[in-house]
Amino acid sequence: MTVWRTARQRGLASCHACGLLSRLPADGHGHCPRCDAMLHVRKPASLARAWALLLAAMILYIPANALPIMITGSIVGVQADTILSGVVYLWISGSWPLALLVFFASIMVPLLKMIALTLLLITTQRRSTWLPQQRLKLYRLVEFVGRWSMLDIYVVAILAALVQIQSLASINPGPGAVAFAAVVVLTMLSALSFDPRLIWDPLDDQPDVDRPGEPHVAKP
């Protein structure tokens, strides 16, 4: 009777560079026969690197929201705006759809992304078998929305390029923009460092547990 086994259990590994599936040597280390890249059953130090990048992003999230993200200079003076003060200004001036968009994309999305990554890392590190399919969907969602967190950086870059009357007005990115861009990049790198196959490993190590999406197979 057929018994489902994973590539890891059969001693196989997929090359991260070219995708070729190869058999690993007995010591678990080797090179891809097609592109000579290093072969790993799982990304090396995946959880440690993902945690380090995520913690750095959490620290930088504070100055990203506390420091000015855009500095506007004109003949009437200089004004420095944080993300939140910009949202408040847009709301008061009547542009509430844009205010909601900036608030969601620049404040809520990075925050929810860090919460989701924290949940994934904690449950994976504890080798939890809790809702693996839902956690995998959450990881895919985190990867997808990461690029859209840069909305404020795009807005500042576009405004700075559009303002041509330098003698009357100027728009420059503030220190908060650097911290905010770092938060987005670090969370994206943290998500890329995380190996989602680790979610399924605890289930693979329990042969009597049916994996979601697979038919029940009686073990010999």
mmCIF file of C-alpha atoms in Angstrom, residues 67-213:
data_model
loop_
_atom_site.group_PDB
_atom_site.id
_atom_site.type_symbol
_atom_site.label_atom_id
_atom_site.label_comp_id
_atom_site.label_asym_id
_atom_site.label_seq_id
_atom_site.Cartn_x
_atom_site.Cartn_y
_atom_site.Cartn_z
ATOM 1 C CA LEU A 67 10.437 61.337 12.988
ATOM 2 C CA PRO A 68 9.415 63.579 10.066
ATOM 3 C CA ILE A 69 8.991 61.689 6.846
ATOM 4 C CA MET A 70 8.670 64.803 4.655
ATOM 5 C CA ILE A 71 10.085 68.323 5.098
ATOM 6 C CA THR A 72 8.387 71.062 3.112
ATOM 7 C CA GLY A 73 10.091 74.430 2.672
ATOM 8 C CA SER A 74 8.459 77.558 1.243
ATOM 9 C CA ILE A 75 8.566 81.344 1.533
ATOM 10 C CA VAL A 76 6.326 81.108 4.610
ATOM 11 C CA GLY A 77 8.556 78.697 6.485
ATOM 12 C CA VAL A 78 9.534 75.076 6.898
ATOM 13 C CA GLN A 79 7.118 72.327 7.921
ATOM 14 C CA ALA A 80 8.055 68.804 8.966
ATOM 15 C CA ASP A 81 5.388 66.097 8.817
ATOM 16 C CA THR A 82 5.332 62.621 10.256
ATOM 17 C CA ILE A 83 3.201 59.879 8.724
ATOM 18 C CA LEU A 84 0.475 60.390 11.291
ATOM 19 C CA SER A 85 0.459 64.194 11.031
ATOM 20 C CA GLY A 86 0.162 63.806 7.269
ATOM 21 C CA VAL A 87 -2.823 61.521 7.730
ATOM 22 C CA VAL A 88 -4.447 64.054 10.088
ATOM 23 C CA TYR A 89 -3.795 66.903 7.633
ATOM 24 C CA LEU A 90 -5.334 64.957 4.752
ATOM 25 C CA TRP A 91 -8.360 64.079 6.906
ATOM 26 C CA ILE A 92 -8.942 67.681 8.038
ATOM 27 C CA SER A 93 -8.510 69.041 4.515
ATOM 28 C CA GLY A 94 -11.276 66.739 3.276
ATOM 29 C CA SER A 95 -9.138 64.162 1.470
ATOM 30 C CA TRP A 96 -10.347 61.383 3.760
ATOM 31 C CA PRO A 97 -10.084 58.596 1.133
ATOM 32 C CA LEU A 98 -6.395 59.409 0.666
ATOM 33 C CA ALA A 99 -5.974 59.754 4.441
ATOM 34 C CA LEU A 100 -7.422 56.279 4.970
ATOM 35 C CA LEU A 101 -5.238 54.866 2.204
ATOM 36 C CA VAL A 102 -2.039 56.342 3.660
ATOM 37 C CA PHE A 103 -3.019 55.295 7.200
ATOM 38 C CA PHE A 104 -3.721 51.715 6.152
ATOM 39 C CA ALA A 105 -0.756 51.300 3.793
ATOM 40 C CA SER A 106 1.866 53.133 5.856
ATOM 41 C CA ILE A 107 0.880 52.404 9.466
ATOM 42 C CA MET A 108 -1.415 49.378 9.620
ATOM 43 C CA VAL A 109 0.163 47.198 6.904
ATOM 44 C CA PRO A 110 3.734 47.271 8.335
ATOM 45 C CA LEU A 111 2.330 46.713 11.849
ATOM 46 C CA LEU A 112 0.103 43.794 10.806
ATOM 47 C CA LYS A 113 2.947 42.356 8.748
ATOM 48 C CA MET A 114 5.256 42.321 11.775
ATOM 49 C CA ILE A 115 2.525 40.741 13.917
ATOM 50 C CA ALA A 116 1.947 38.056 11.281
ATOM 51 C CA LEU A 117 5.663 37.298 10.986
ATOM 52 C CA THR A 118 5.928 37.088 14.774
ATOM 53 C CA LEU A 119 3.050 34.595 14.843
ATOM 54 C CA LEU A 120 4.632 32.500 12.083
ATOM 55 C CA LEU A 121 8.055 32.477 13.732
ATOM 56 C CA ILE A 122 6.764 31.632 17.216
ATOM 57 C CA THR A 123 4.505 28.793 16.068
ATOM 58 C CA THR A 124 7.180 27.375 13.764
ATOM 59 C CA GLN A 125 9.884 27.590 16.423
ATOM 60 C CA ARG A 126 7.604 25.766 18.865
ATOM 61 C CA ARG A 127 6.960 23.137 16.143
ATOM 62 C CA SER A 128 3.256 23.753 16.378
ATOM 63 C CA THR A 129 0.842 21.713 14.247
ATOM 64 C CA TRP A 130 -1.842 24.403 14.594
ATOM 65 C CA LEU A 131 -3.614 25.300 11.314
ATOM 66 C CA PRO A 132 -0.695 24.740 8.905
ATOM 67 C CA GLN A 133 -2.680 25.565 5.758
ATOM 68 C CA GLN A 134 -3.928 28.846 7.209
ATOM 69 C CA ARG A 135 -0.427 29.777 8.364
ATOM 70 C CA LEU A 136 0.936 29.070 4.886
ATOM 71 C CA LYS A 137 -1.747 31.330 3.368
ATOM 72 C CA LEU A 138 -0.811 33.996 5.905
ATOM 73 C CA TYR A 139 2.833 33.745 4.829
ATOM 74 C CA ARG A 140 1.890 34.124 1.159
ATOM 75 C CA LEU A 141 -0.226 37.165 2.040
ATOM 76 C CA VAL A 142 2.687 38.729 3.955
ATOM 77 C CA GLU A 143 4.936 38.253 0.937
ATOM 78 C CA PHE A 144 2.345 39.765 -1.404
ATOM 79 C CA VAL A 145 1.510 42.924 0.550
ATOM 80 C CA GLY A 146 5.094 43.754 1.497
ATOM 81 C CA ARG A 147 5.818 45.828 -1.588
ATOM 82 C CA TRP A 148 2.703 47.986 -1.068
ATOM 83 C CA SER A 149 3.985 49.237 2.291
ATOM 84 C CA MET A 150 6.221 51.711 0.460
ATOM 85 C CA LEU A 151 3.318 54.025 -0.397
ATOM 86 C CA ASP A 152 4.633 56.978 1.626
ATOM 87 C CA ILE A 153 8.082 56.684 0.083
ATOM 88 C CA TYR A 154 6.519 56.693 -3.379
ATOM 89 C CA VAL A 155 4.427 59.768 -2.509
ATOM 90 C CA VAL A 156 7.430 61.713 -1.201
ATOM 91 C CA ALA A 157 9.539 60.740 -4.238
ATOM 92 C CA ILE A 158 6.786 61.782 -6.669
ATOM 93 C CA LEU A 159 6.160 65.093 -4.912
ATOM 94 C CA ALA A 160 9.868 65.900 -4.780
ATOM 95 C CA ALA A 161 10.138 65.218 -8.504
ATOM 96 C CA LEU A 162 7.058 67.258 -9.373
ATOM 97 C CA VAL A 163 7.978 70.372 -7.415
ATOM 98 C CA GLN A 164 10.080 72.304 -9.873
ATOM 99 C CA ILE A 165 9.768 75.787 -8.338
ATOM 100 C CA GLN A 166 12.776 75.351 -6.085
ATOM 101 C CA SER A 167 13.029 79.102 -5.407
ATOM 102 C CA LEU A 168 9.536 79.145 -3.861
ATOM 103 C CA ALA A 169 9.119 75.697 -2.427
ATOM 104 C CA SER A 170 11.004 72.461 -1.871
ATOM 105 C CA ILE A 171 10.090 68.992 -0.638
ATOM 106 C CA ASN A 172 12.686 66.702 0.835
ATOM 107 C CA PRO A 173 12.460 63.318 2.554
ATOM 108 C CA GLY A 174 13.008 63.450 6.297
ATOM 109 C CA PRO A 175 14.859 60.993 8.552
ATOM 110 C CA GLY A 176 11.599 59.133 9.128
ATOM 111 C CA ALA A 177 11.536 58.177 5.446
ATOM 112 C CA VAL A 178 14.879 56.377 5.799
ATOM 113 C CA ALA A 179 13.656 54.496 8.879
ATOM 114 C CA PHE A 180 10.362 53.685 7.195
ATOM 115 C CA ALA A 181 12.069 52.346 4.061
ATOM 116 C CA ALA A 182 14.348 50.266 6.289
ATOM 117 C CA VAL A 183 11.307 48.797 8.073
ATOM 118 C CA VAL A 184 9.747 47.757 4.777
ATOM 119 C CA VAL A 185 12.984 46.272 3.410
ATOM 120 C CA LEU A 186 13.779 44.437 6.665
ATOM 121 C CA THR A 187 10.312 42.886 6.891
ATOM 122 C CA MET A 188 10.561 41.800 3.247
ATOM 123 C CA LEU A 189 13.967 40.215 3.920
ATOM 124 C CA SER A 190 12.607 38.568 7.060
ATOM 125 C CA ALA A 191 9.762 37.026 5.057
ATOM 126 C CA LEU A 192 12.218 35.857 2.382
ATOM 127 C CA SER A 193 14.501 34.330 5.021
ATOM 128 C CA PHE A 194 11.656 32.335 6.510
ATOM 129 C CA ASP A 195 11.353 28.833 5.047
ATOM 130 C CA PRO A 196 7.600 28.005 4.868
ATOM 131 C CA ARG A 197 8.377 24.290 4.582
ATOM 132 C CA LEU A 198 9.265 24.402 8.269
ATOM 133 C CA ILE A 199 5.527 24.775 8.951
ATOM 134 C CA TRP A 200 4.947 21.223 7.696
ATOM 135 C CA ASP A 201 7.954 19.509 9.261
ATOM 136 C CA PRO A 202 6.257 18.790 12.635
ATOM 137 C CA LEU A 203 3.445 17.018 10.764
ATOM 138 C CA ASP A 204 5.914 15.016 8.673
ATOM 139 C CA ASP A 205 7.622 13.858 11.850
ATOM 140 C CA GLN A 206 4.303 12.441 13.098
ATOM 141 C CA PRO A 207 3.537 9.569 10.666
ATOM 142 C CA ASP A 208 0.176 8.776 12.265
ATOM 143 C CA VAL A 209 -1.167 12.304 11.729
ATOM 144 C CA ASP A 210 -3.049 13.007 8.495
ATOM 145 C CA ARG A 211 -1.750 16.096 6.722
ATOM 146 C CA PRO A 212 -4.404 18.598 5.563
ATOM 147 C CA GLY A 213 -5.219 18.215 1.876
#
